Short mmCIF file of C-alpha atoms in Angstrom, two decimals:
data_model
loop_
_atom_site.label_atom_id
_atom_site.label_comp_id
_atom_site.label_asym_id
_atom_site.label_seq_id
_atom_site.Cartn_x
_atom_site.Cartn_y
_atom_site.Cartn_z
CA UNK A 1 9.11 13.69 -16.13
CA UNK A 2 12.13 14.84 -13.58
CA UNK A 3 14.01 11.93 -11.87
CA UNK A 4 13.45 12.76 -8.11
CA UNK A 5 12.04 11.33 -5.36
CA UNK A 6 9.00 10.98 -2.23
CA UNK A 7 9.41 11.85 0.83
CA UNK A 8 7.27 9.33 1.83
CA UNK A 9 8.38 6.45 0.30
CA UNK A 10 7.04 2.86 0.86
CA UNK A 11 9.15 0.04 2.00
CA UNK A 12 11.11 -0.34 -1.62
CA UNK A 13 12.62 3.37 -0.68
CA UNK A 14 14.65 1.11 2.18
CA UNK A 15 16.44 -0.86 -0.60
CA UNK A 16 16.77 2.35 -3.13
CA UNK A 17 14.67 0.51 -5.37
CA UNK A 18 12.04 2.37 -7.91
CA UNK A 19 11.37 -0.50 -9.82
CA UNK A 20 11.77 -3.33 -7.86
CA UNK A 21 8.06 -4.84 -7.06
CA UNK A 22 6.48 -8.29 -7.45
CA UNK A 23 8.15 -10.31 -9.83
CA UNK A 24 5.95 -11.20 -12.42
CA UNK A 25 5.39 -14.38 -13.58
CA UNK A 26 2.41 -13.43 -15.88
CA UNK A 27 4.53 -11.84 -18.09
CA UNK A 28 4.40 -13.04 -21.58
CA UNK A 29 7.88 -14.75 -23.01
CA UNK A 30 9.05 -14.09 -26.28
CA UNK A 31 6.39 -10.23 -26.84
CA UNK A 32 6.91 -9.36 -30.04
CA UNK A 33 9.53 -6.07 -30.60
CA UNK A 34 7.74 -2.96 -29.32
CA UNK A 35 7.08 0.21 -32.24
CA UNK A 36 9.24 3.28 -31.32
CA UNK A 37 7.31 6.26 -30.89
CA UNK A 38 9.52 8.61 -32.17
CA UNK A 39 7.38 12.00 -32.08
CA UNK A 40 3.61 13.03 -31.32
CA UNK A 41 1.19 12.23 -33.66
CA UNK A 42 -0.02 15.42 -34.11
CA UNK A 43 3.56 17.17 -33.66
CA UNK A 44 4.92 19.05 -31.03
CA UNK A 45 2.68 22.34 -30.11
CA UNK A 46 4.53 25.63 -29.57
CA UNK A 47 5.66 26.18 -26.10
CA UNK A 48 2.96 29.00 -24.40
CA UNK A 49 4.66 31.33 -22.27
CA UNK A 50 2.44 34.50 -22.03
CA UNK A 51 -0.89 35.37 -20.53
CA UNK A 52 -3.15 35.44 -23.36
CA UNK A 53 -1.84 31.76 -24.63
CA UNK A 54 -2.91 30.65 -21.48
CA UNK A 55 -6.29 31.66 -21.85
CA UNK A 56 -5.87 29.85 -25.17
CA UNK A 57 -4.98 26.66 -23.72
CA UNK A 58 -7.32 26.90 -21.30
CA UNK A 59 -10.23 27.23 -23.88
CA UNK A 60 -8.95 23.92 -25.94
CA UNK A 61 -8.67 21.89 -22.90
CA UNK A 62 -12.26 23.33 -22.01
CA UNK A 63 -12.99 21.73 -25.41
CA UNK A 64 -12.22 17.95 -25.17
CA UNK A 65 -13.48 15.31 -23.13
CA UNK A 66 -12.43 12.79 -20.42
CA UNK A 67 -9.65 12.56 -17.99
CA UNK A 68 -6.64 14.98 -18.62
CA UNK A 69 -2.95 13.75 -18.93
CA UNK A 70 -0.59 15.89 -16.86
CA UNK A 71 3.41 15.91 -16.49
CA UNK A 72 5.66 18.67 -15.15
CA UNK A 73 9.37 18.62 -15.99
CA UNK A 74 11.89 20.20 -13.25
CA UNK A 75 15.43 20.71 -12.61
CA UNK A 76 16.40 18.36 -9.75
CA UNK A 77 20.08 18.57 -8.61
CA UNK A 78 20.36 21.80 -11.07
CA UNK A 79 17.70 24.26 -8.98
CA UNK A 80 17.06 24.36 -5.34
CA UNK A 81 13.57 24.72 -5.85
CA UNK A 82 11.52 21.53 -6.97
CA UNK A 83 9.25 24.33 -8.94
CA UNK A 84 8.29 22.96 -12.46
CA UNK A 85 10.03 24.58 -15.40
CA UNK A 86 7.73 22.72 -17.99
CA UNK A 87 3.97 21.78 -17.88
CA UNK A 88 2.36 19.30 -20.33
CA UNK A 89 -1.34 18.52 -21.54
CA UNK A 90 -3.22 16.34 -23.28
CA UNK A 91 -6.76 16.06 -23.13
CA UNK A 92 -9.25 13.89 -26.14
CA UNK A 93 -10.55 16.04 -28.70
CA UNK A 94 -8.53 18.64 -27.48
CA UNK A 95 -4.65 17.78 -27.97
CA UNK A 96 -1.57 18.46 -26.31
CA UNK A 97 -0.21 22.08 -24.57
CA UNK A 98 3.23 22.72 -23.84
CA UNK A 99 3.60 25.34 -20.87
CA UNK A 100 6.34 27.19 -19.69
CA UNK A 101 4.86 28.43 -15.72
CA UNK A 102 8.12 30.38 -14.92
CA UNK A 103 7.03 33.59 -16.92
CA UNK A 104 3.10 33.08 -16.49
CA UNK A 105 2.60 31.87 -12.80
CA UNK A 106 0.88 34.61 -11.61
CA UNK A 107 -1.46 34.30 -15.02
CA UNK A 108 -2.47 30.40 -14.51
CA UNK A 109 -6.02 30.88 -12.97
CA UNK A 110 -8.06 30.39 -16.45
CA UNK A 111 -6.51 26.84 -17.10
CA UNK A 112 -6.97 26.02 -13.52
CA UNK A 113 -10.38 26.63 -13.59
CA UNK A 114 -11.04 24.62 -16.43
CA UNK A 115 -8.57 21.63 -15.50
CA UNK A 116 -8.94 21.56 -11.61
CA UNK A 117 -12.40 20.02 -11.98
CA UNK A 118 -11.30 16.66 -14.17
CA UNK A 119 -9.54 13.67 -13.26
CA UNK A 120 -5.61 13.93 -13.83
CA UNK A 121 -3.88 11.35 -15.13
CA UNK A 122 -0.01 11.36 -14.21
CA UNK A 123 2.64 8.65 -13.34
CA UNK A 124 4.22 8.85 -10.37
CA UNK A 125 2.12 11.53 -9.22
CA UNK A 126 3.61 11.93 -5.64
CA UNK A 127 6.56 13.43 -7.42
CA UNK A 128 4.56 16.45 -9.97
CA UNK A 129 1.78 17.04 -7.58
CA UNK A 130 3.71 19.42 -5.22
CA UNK A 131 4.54 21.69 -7.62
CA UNK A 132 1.89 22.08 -9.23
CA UNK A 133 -0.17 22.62 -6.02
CA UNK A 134 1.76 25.64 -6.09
CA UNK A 135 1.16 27.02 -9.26
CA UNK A 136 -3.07 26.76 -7.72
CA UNK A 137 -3.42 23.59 -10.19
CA UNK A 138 -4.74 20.76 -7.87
CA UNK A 139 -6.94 17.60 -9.56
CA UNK A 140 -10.63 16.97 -8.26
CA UNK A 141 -9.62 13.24 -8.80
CA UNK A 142 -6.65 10.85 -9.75
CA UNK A 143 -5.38 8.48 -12.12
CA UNK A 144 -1.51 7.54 -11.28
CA UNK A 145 -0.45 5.10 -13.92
CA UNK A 146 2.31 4.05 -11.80
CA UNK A 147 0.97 3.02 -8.88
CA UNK A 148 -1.71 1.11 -10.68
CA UNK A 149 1.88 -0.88 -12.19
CA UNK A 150 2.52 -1.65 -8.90
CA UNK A 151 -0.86 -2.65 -7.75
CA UNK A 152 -1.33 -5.05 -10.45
CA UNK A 153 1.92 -6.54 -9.86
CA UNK A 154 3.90 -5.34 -12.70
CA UNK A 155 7.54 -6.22 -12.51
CA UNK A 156 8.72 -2.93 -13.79
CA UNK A 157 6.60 0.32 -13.85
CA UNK A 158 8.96 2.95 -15.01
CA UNK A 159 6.68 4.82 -18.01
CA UNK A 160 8.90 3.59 -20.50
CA UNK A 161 8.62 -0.44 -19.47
CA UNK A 162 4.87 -0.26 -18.45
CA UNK A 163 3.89 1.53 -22.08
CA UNK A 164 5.49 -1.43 -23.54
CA UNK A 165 4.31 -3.55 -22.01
CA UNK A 166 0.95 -2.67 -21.77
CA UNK A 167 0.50 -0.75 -25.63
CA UNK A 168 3.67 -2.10 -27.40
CA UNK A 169 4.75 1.31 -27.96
CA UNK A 170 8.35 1.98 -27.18
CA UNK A 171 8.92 5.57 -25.78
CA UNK A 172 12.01 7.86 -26.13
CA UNK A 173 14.56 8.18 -23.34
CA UNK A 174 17.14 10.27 -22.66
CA UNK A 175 16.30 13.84 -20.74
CA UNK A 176 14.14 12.86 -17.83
CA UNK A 177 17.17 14.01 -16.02
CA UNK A 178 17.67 16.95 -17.75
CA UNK A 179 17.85 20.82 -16.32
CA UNK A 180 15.03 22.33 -17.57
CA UNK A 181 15.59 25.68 -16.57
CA UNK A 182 17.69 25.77 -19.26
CA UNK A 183 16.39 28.72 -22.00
CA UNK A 184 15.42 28.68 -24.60
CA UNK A 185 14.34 24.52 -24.21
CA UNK A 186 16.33 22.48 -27.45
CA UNK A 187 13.45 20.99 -29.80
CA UNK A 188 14.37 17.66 -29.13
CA UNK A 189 13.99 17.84 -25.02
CA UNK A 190 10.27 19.45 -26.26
CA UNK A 191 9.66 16.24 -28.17
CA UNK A 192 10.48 14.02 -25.39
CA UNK A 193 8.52 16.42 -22.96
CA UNK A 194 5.15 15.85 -25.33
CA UNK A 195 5.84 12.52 -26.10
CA UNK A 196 5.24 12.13 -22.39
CA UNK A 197 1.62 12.97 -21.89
CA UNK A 198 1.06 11.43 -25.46
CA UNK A 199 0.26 7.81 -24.57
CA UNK A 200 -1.14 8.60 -20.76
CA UNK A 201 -4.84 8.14 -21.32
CA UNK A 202 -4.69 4.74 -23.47
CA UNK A 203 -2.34 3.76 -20.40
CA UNK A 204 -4.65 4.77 -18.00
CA UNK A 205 -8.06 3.29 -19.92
CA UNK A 206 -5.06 0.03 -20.24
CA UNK A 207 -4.41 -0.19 -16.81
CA UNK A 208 -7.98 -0.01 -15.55
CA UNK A 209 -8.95 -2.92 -17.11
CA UNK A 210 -5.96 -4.70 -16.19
CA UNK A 211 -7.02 -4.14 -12.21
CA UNK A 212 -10.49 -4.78 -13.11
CA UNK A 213 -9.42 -7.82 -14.15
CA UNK A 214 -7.25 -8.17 -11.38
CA UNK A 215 -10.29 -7.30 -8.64
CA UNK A 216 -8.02 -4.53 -7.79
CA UNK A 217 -10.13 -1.76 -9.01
CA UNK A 218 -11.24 -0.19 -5.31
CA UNK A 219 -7.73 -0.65 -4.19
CA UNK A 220 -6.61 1.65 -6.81
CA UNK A 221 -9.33 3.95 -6.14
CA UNK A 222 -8.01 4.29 -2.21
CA UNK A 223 -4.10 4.70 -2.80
CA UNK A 224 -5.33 7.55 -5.38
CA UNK A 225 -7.77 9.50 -2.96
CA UNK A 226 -4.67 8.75 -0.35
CA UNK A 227 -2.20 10.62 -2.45
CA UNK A 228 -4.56 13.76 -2.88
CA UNK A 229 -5.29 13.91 0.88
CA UNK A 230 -1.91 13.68 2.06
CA UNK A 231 -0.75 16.87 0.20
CA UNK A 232 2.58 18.69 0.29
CA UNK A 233 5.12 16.51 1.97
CA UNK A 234 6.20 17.85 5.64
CA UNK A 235 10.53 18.80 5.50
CA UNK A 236 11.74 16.26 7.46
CA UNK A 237 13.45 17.59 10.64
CA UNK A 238 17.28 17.47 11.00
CA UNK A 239 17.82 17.27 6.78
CA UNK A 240 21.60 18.42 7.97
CA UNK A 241 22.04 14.71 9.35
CA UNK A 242 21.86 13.32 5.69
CA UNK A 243 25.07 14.21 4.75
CA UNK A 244 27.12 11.68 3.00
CA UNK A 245 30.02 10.19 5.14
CA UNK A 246 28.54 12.17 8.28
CA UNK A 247 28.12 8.32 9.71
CA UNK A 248 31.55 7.66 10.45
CA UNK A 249 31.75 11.04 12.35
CA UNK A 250 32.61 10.51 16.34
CA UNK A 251 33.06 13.76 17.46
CA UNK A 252 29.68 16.13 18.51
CA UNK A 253 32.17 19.30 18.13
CA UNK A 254 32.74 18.13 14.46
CA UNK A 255 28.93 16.96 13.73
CA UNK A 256 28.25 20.63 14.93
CA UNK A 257 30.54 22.16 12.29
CA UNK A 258 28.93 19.85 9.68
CA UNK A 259 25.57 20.80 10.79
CA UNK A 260 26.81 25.21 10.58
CA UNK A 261 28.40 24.56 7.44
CA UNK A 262 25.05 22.18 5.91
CA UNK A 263 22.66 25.29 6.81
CA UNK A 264 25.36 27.98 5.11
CA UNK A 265 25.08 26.04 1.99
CA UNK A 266 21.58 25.78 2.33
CA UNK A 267 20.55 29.22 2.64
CA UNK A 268 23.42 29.75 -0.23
CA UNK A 269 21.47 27.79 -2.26
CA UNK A 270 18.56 28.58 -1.87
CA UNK A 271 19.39 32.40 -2.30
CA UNK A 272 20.73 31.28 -5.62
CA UNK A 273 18.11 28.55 -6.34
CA UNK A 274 20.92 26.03 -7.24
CA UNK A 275 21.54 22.49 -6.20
CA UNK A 276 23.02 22.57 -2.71
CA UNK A 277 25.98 19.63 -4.07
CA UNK A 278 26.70 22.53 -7.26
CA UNK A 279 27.51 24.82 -4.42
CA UNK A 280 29.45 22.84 -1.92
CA UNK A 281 29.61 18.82 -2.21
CA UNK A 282 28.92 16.76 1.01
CA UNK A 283 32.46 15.55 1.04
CA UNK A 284 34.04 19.13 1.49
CA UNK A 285 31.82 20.11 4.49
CA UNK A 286 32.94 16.52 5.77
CA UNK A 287 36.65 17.40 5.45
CA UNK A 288 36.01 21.08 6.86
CA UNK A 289 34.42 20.24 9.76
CA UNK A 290 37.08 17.58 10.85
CA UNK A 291 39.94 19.62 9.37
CA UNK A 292 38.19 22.74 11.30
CA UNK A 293 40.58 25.14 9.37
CA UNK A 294 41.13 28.84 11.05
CA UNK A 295 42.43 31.17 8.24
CA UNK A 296 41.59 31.39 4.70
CA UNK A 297 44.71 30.16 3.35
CA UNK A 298 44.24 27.01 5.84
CA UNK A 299 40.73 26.57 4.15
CA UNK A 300 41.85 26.98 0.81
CA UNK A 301 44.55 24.44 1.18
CA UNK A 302 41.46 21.64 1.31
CA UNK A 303 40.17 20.32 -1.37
CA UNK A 304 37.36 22.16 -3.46
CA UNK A 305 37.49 25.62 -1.08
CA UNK A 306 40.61 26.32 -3.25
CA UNK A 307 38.80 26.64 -6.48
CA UNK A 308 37.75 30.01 -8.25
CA UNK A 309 33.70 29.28 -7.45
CA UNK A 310 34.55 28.81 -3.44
CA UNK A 311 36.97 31.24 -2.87
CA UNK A 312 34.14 34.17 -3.11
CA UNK A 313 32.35 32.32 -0.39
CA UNK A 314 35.35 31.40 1.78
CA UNK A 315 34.23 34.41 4.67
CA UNK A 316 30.72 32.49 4.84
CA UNK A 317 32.10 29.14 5.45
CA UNK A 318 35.15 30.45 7.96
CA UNK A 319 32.17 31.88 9.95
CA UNK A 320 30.08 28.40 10.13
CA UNK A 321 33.50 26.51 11.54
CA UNK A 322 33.49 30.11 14.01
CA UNK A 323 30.11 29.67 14.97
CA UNK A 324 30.16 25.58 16.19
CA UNK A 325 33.72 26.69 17.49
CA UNK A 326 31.92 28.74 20.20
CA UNK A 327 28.94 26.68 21.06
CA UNK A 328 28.88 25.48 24.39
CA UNK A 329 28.91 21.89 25.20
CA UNK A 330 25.14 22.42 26.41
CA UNK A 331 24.10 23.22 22.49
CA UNK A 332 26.12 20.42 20.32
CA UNK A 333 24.06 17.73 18.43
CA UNK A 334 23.69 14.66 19.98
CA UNK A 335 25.19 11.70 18.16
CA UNK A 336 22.01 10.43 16.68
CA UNK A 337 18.77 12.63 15.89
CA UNK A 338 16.09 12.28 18.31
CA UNK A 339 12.91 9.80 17.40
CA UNK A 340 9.87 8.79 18.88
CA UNK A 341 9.65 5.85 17.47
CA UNK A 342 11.46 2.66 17.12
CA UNK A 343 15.42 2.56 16.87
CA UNK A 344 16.96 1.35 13.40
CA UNK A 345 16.55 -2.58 12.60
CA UNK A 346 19.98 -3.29 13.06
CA UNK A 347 19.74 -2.58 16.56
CA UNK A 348 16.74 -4.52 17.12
CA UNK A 349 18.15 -7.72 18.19
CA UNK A 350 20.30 -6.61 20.97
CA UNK A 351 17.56 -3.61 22.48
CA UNK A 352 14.73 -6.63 22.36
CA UNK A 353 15.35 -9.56 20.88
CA UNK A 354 11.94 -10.70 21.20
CA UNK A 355 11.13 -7.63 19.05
CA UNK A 356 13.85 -8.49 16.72
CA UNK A 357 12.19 -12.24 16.41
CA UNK A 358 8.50 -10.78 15.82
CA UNK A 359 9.50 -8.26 13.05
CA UNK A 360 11.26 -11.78 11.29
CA UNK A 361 8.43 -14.15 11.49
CA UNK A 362 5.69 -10.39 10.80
CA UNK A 363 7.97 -10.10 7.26
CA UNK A 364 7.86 -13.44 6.44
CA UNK A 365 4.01 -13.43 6.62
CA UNK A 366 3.38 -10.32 4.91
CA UNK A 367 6.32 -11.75 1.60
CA UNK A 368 3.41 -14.28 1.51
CA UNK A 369 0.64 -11.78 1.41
CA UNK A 370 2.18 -10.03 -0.72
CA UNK A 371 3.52 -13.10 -3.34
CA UNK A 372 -0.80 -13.99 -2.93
CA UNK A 373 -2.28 -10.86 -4.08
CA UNK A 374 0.60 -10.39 -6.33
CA UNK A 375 1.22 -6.33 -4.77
CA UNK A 376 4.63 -5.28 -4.21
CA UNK A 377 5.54 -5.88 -0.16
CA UNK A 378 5.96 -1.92 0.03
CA UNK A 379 2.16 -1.24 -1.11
CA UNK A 380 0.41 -3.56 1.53
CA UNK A 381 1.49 -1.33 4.86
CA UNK A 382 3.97 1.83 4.93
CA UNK A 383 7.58 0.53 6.22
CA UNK A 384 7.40 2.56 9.60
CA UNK A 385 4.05 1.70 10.67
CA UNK A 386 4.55 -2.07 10.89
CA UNK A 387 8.05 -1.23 12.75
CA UNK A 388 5.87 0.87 15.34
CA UNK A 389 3.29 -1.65 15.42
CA UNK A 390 5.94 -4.63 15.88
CA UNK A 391 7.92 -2.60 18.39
CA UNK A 392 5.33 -1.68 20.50
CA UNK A 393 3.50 -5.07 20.56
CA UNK A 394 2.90 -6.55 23.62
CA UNK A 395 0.98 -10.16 24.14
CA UNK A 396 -3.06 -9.53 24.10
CA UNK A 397 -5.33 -12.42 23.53
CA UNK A 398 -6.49 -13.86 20.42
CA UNK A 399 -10.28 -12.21 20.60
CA UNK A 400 -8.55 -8.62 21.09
CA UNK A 401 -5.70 -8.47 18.27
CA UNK A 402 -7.76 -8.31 15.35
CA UNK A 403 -9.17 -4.28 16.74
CA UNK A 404 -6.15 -3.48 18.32
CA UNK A 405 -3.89 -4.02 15.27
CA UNK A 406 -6.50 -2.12 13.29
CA UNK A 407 -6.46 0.73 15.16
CA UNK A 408 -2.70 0.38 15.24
CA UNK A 409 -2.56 0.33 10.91
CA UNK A 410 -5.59 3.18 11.10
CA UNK A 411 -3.23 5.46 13.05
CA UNK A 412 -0.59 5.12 10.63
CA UNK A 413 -3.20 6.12 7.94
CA UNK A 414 -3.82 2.65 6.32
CA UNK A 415 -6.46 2.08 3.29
CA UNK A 416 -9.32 -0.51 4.54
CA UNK A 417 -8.02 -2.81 1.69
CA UNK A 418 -4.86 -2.70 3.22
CA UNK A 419 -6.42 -3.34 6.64
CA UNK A 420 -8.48 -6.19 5.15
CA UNK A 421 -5.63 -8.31 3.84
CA UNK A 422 -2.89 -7.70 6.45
CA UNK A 423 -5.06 -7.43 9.59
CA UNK A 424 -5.91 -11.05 9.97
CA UNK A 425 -2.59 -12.29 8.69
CA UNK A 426 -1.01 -10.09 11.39
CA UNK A 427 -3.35 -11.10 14.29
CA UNK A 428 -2.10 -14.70 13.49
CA UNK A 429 0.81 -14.21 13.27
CA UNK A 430 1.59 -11.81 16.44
CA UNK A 431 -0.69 -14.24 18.88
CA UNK A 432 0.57 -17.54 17.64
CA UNK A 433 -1.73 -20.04 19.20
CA UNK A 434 -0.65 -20.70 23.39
CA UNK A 435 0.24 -23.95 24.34
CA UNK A 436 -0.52 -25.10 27.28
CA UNK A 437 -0.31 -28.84 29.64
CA UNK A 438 -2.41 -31.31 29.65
#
């Protein structure tokens, strides 16, 4: 399971955080010492790689029962591509399949009809599903074991913490992170890969009653059916404006260098399929484009161009510094990318302070929604749709809020459970009762 991350993160994505939910104060003190699983119980299956052991896999999976576990390792920061190098299996009565899709994509249409049909089981499942959409494997339903961490409240819902927690099993780390392009795979990166899917159905069978428990059981069901219908996630525009240290940048002739010298990397890489940073780190284009060097040996003198792996590229990044060199005034980047929607939250208090004081007392009540229902702040509304719907607010009567804020949430594609918890705590708490003199 690659280390990477979703494009359309919820409000924890503003902090960094991947594990940082609910605090949970249900959590037994003093659990006893969880059992290392060390290696699958039933070993760890050869590694299919050609046509007819797909069709082979295909038949076993046909031949079990229940929901399927599914994982796909990839090479994040090694690879451009976010394409999986590694697919894993496990299905009751069936076992586990270890799947190499590099040489066989074109070959993959037996397993997907038999595994398209059943419910996947996967954690963090915003993060696989993408790739695998484009290998044509794509679940009828889902079961992310993640999420339904988060749901119940779990303090920490990595796969190794939640498998403690919740089966006392302790699983092995160590290569999430790994590049698995790499050929031929070492046995011991194939034991973590199958140790992976190994435990994913108890967890999920674990984790539904733990909701059901919880009443949380149609939540789950929602935020599932929401991650299958959002599909693929959209590029975001302007990626070249993510460059570190591009923030303290003043000058719109330099940010035009950065952005020339950002898309010459990126078609680099791409061409390649390497990591954009393995071909040219965000601090060199930084220094480049303010240095805005003329000749080769005035390029090489920086830092990084003069190495052996840059110099064969020094013509293509001489031509990016030409190329915002010549562009009229007209055609440089503006300071700050364009946006239709509200500015940062920094900025809030001095472009409307009333705004700024809404969004303060709005966060407040929804920390005590969310410490009530005991789901993570990020889970109960997306970050930018309670900005938008803060920004935007202007006073309506006490009658009309309730619709108006649901239509609001509805735009911004919120779950009815969502809408019925944060709906009337928001209508309260954006028309605060009028006073008035008697």
């Amino acid at each position: 399971m690659s280390a990477t991350s979703s494009d359309e993160a919820p409000i924890a994505a503003e902090s960094g955080a991947t594990d940082s939910v609910v605090p949970d104060t249900d959590a037994v003190e003093d659990a006893p010492q969880a059992v290392p699983l060390l290696a699958p119980a039933d070993g760890v299956p050869a590694v299919i790689d050609t046509a007819a052991g797909v069709v082979a896999a295909a038949h076993m999976l046909a031949g079990g029962h229940g929901p399927l576990a599914v994982d796909a390792e990839r090479a994040s920061g090694f690879r451009y591509s976010q394409r999986a190098y590694l697919l894993q299996f496990r299905r009751a009565g069936a076992g586990t399949v270890l799947l190499d899709p590099i040489p066989v994509a074109s070959d993959l249409r037996p397993l997907a009809e038999v595994i398209n049909p059943l419910e996947w089981v996967l954690h963090s499942a915003d993060q696989d599903l993408p790739g695998l959409a484009e290998l044509g494997l794509v679940p009828a339903t889902l079961y992310d074991t993640e999420l339904a961490g988060r749901l119940a409240g779990f303090e920490r819902v990595g796969l190794g913490p939640i498998v403690e927690r919740t089966l006392g099993l302790s699983l092995q780390k160590g290569h999430g992170a790994a590049d698995w392009s790499t050929r031929p795979l070492p046995d011991t990166w194939l034991n973590y890969a199958a140790l992976d899917v190994e435990v994913l159905l108890e967890l999920r069978d674990a984790m539904a009653d733990e909701l059901e428990n919880q009443g949380k059981t149609e939540w789950a069901a929602q935020e599932f059916a929401h991650i299958l219908a959002l599909g693929p996630p959209k590029p975001k525009p302007d990626r070249w404006r993510r460059t570190s240290g591009i923030h303290a940048v003043k000058s719109l002739r330099v940010l035009a260098s950065i952005r020339e010298l950002w898309q010459a990397r990126d078609e680099l890489a791409q061409r390649r399929d390497i990591a954009p940073s393995r071909v040219l780190p965000d601090s060199a284009i930084v220094a480049a484009a303010t240095a805005d060097p003329k000749t080769e040996g005035e390029l090489r003198a920086l830092p990084v161009f003069g190495g052996p792996r840059q110099r064969r590229s020094t013509a293509v990044w001489l031509s990016a510094l030409e190329r915002a060199r010549r562009l009229p005034a007209s055609e440089l980047p503006p300071k700050s990318a364009p946006f239709d929607g509200p500015p940062p939250v920094n900025r809030w208090a001095r472009r409307d302070p009333d705004a700024a004081e809404r969004l303060a007392t709005v966060r407040t009540a929804m920390t005590e929604l969310s410490e009530k229902v005991s789901v993570p702040i990020e889970n109960l509304l997306m970050p930018d749709v309670l900005r938008r719907l803060v920004w935007d607010w202007r006073p309506v009567s006490e009658a009309d809020a309730p619709a108006l804020i649901e239509a609001k949430l509805a735009e911004g594609r919120a779950r009815p459970w969502q809408l019925e918890l944060a709906v009337p705590v928001l209508s309260k708490t954006l028309t605060p009762p009028q006073v008035t003199d008697e």
